[in-house]
Amino acid sequence: MTPGTSATSGAPAPAAGSRRMPEKRQAITRAAAVVFGREGYTRASVDAIAAEAGVSKRTVYNHFGDKEKLFLSVALETADELTEIIAALADRHLHKIVDLEADLTAFALDRARAVLNAGEHFALGRTIRAEAGNIPRDVLNAWLDAGPLASQRDLAAHFGRLADQGLLHLDDAALAATQFTLLTFSGAADASFFGAIELPEAALEAGVTAGIRAFLRLYG
């Protein structure tokens, strides 16, 4: 179990001896990601999630207690999965630098494609951003820590190592990671309405290329 998922440990555990319960829990989680992404946190109902999962409403409550705990569980699971994907991309492109500009560009492009094409994973992120005022603060903080902030910490660690190697010149790796994301991803996220509409590849590449050049003017 990943660290983020421990926040759901208070949810009721599957009944002992039942082989189908883990499968049902997984089905409920997948269904909840679809329904929350499609309808939002406020409008989504446990009835709709149960129908999507093909289980009874009571089964949903037996596994997760209430809608808030279910949303937290789904938010953390999807955040963990996407964070792991981004971390693997960063390790692939930034662990051993051959050409700094080319490797940073390759990472930024792959990260943007992975996130913008993440389907229901990113749909849930859109829900969280759109309904932040209606979602419990502890849920928001847990999602941020398991998702966006975790990715930024990982990227900052890579940048700190590159600075130690003399490839980047920076005093604050965390700030550099934040600015890298602003320069190479935020524009694409805005232009695609956070993955809701397709962004032409040429537009993505142009934005990332310009962002990398600006980043290297700051830190190269």
JSON list of N, CA and C in Angstrom, two decimals, residues 66 82 98 102-103 143 161 166 185 192:
[
{"chain": "A", "resi": 66, "resn": "ASP", "atom": "N", "xyz": [-19.17, 6.40, 3.74]},
{"chain": "A", "resi": 66, "resn": "ASP", "atom": "CA", "xyz": [-19.97, 7.49, 3.20]},
{"chain": "A", "resi": 66, "resn": "ASP", "atom": "C", "xyz": [-19.31, 8.04, 1.94]},
{"chain": "A", "resi": 82, "resn": "LEU", "atom": "N", "xyz": [-1.02, 8.38, -10.86]},
{"chain": "A", "resi": 82, "resn": "LEU", "atom": "CA", "xyz": [-0.47, 9.37, -11.78]},
{"chain": "A", "resi": 82, "resn": "LEU", "atom": "C", "xyz": [0.89, 9.87, -11.30]},
{"chain": "A", "resi": 98, "resn": "VAL", "atom": "N", "xyz": [22.12, 13.56, -21.08]},
{"chain": "A", "resi": 98, "resn": "VAL", "atom": "CA", "xyz": [23.00, 13.56, -22.25]},
{"chain": "A", "resi": 98, "resn": "VAL", "atom": "C", "xyz": [23.05, 14.95, -22.87]},
{"chain": "A", "resi": 102, "resn": "ALA", "atom": "N", "xyz": [17.43, 18.93, -24.50]},
{"chain": "A", "resi": 102, "resn": "ALA", "atom": "CA", "xyz": [16.67, 17.85, -25.14]},
{"chain": "A", "resi": 102, "resn": "ALA", "atom": "C", "xyz": [16.02, 16.95, -24.10]},
{"chain": "A", "resi": 103, "resn": "ASP", "atom": "N", "xyz": [16.74, 16.63, -23.03]},
{"chain": "A", "resi": 103, "resn": "ASP", "atom": "CA", "xyz": [16.20, 15.73, -22.02]},
{"chain": "A", "resi": 103, "resn": "ASP", "atom": "C", "xyz": [15.09, 16.39, -21.21]},
{"chain": "A", "resi": 143, "resn": "TRP", "atom": "N", "xyz": [-5.22, 15.01, -1.17]},
{"chain": "A", "resi": 143, "resn": "TRP", "atom": "CA", "xyz": [-5.03, 14.84, -2.62]},
{"chain": "A", "resi": 143, "resn": "TRP", "atom": "C", "xyz": [-3.83, 15.64, -3.11]},
{"chain": "A", "resi": 161, "resn": "ARG", "atom": "N", "xyz": [19.84, 17.49, -7.72]},
{"chain": "A", "resi": 161, "resn": "ARG", "atom": "CA", "xyz": [20.95, 16.65, -8.15]},
{"chain": "A", "resi": 161, "resn": "ARG", "atom": "C", "xyz": [21.64, 17.22, -9.39]},
{"chain": "A", "resi": 166, "resn": "GLY", "atom": "N", "xyz": [26.35, 20.64, -11.56]},
{"chain": "A", "resi": 166, "resn": "GLY", "atom": "CA", "xyz": [26.71, 21.84, -12.30]},
{"chain": "A", "resi": 166, "resn": "GLY", "atom": "C", "xyz": [25.91, 22.04, -13.58]},
{"chain": "A", "resi": 185, "resn": "PHE", "atom": "N", "xyz": [3.90, 23.21, -18.46]},
{"chain": "A", "resi": 185, "resn": "PHE", "atom": "CA", "xyz": [2.67, 22.42, -18.38]},
{"chain": "A", "resi": 185, "resn": "PHE", "atom": "C", "xyz": [1.40, 23.24, -18.17]},
{"chain": "A", "resi": 192, "resn": "SER", "atom": "N", "xyz": [-6.27, 23.19, -22.78]},
{"chain": "A", "resi": 192, "resn": "SER", "atom": "CA", "xyz": [-7.08, 21.98, -22.98]},
{"chain": "A", "resi": 192, "resn": "SER", "atom": "C", "xyz": [-8.19, 21.87, -21.95]}
]
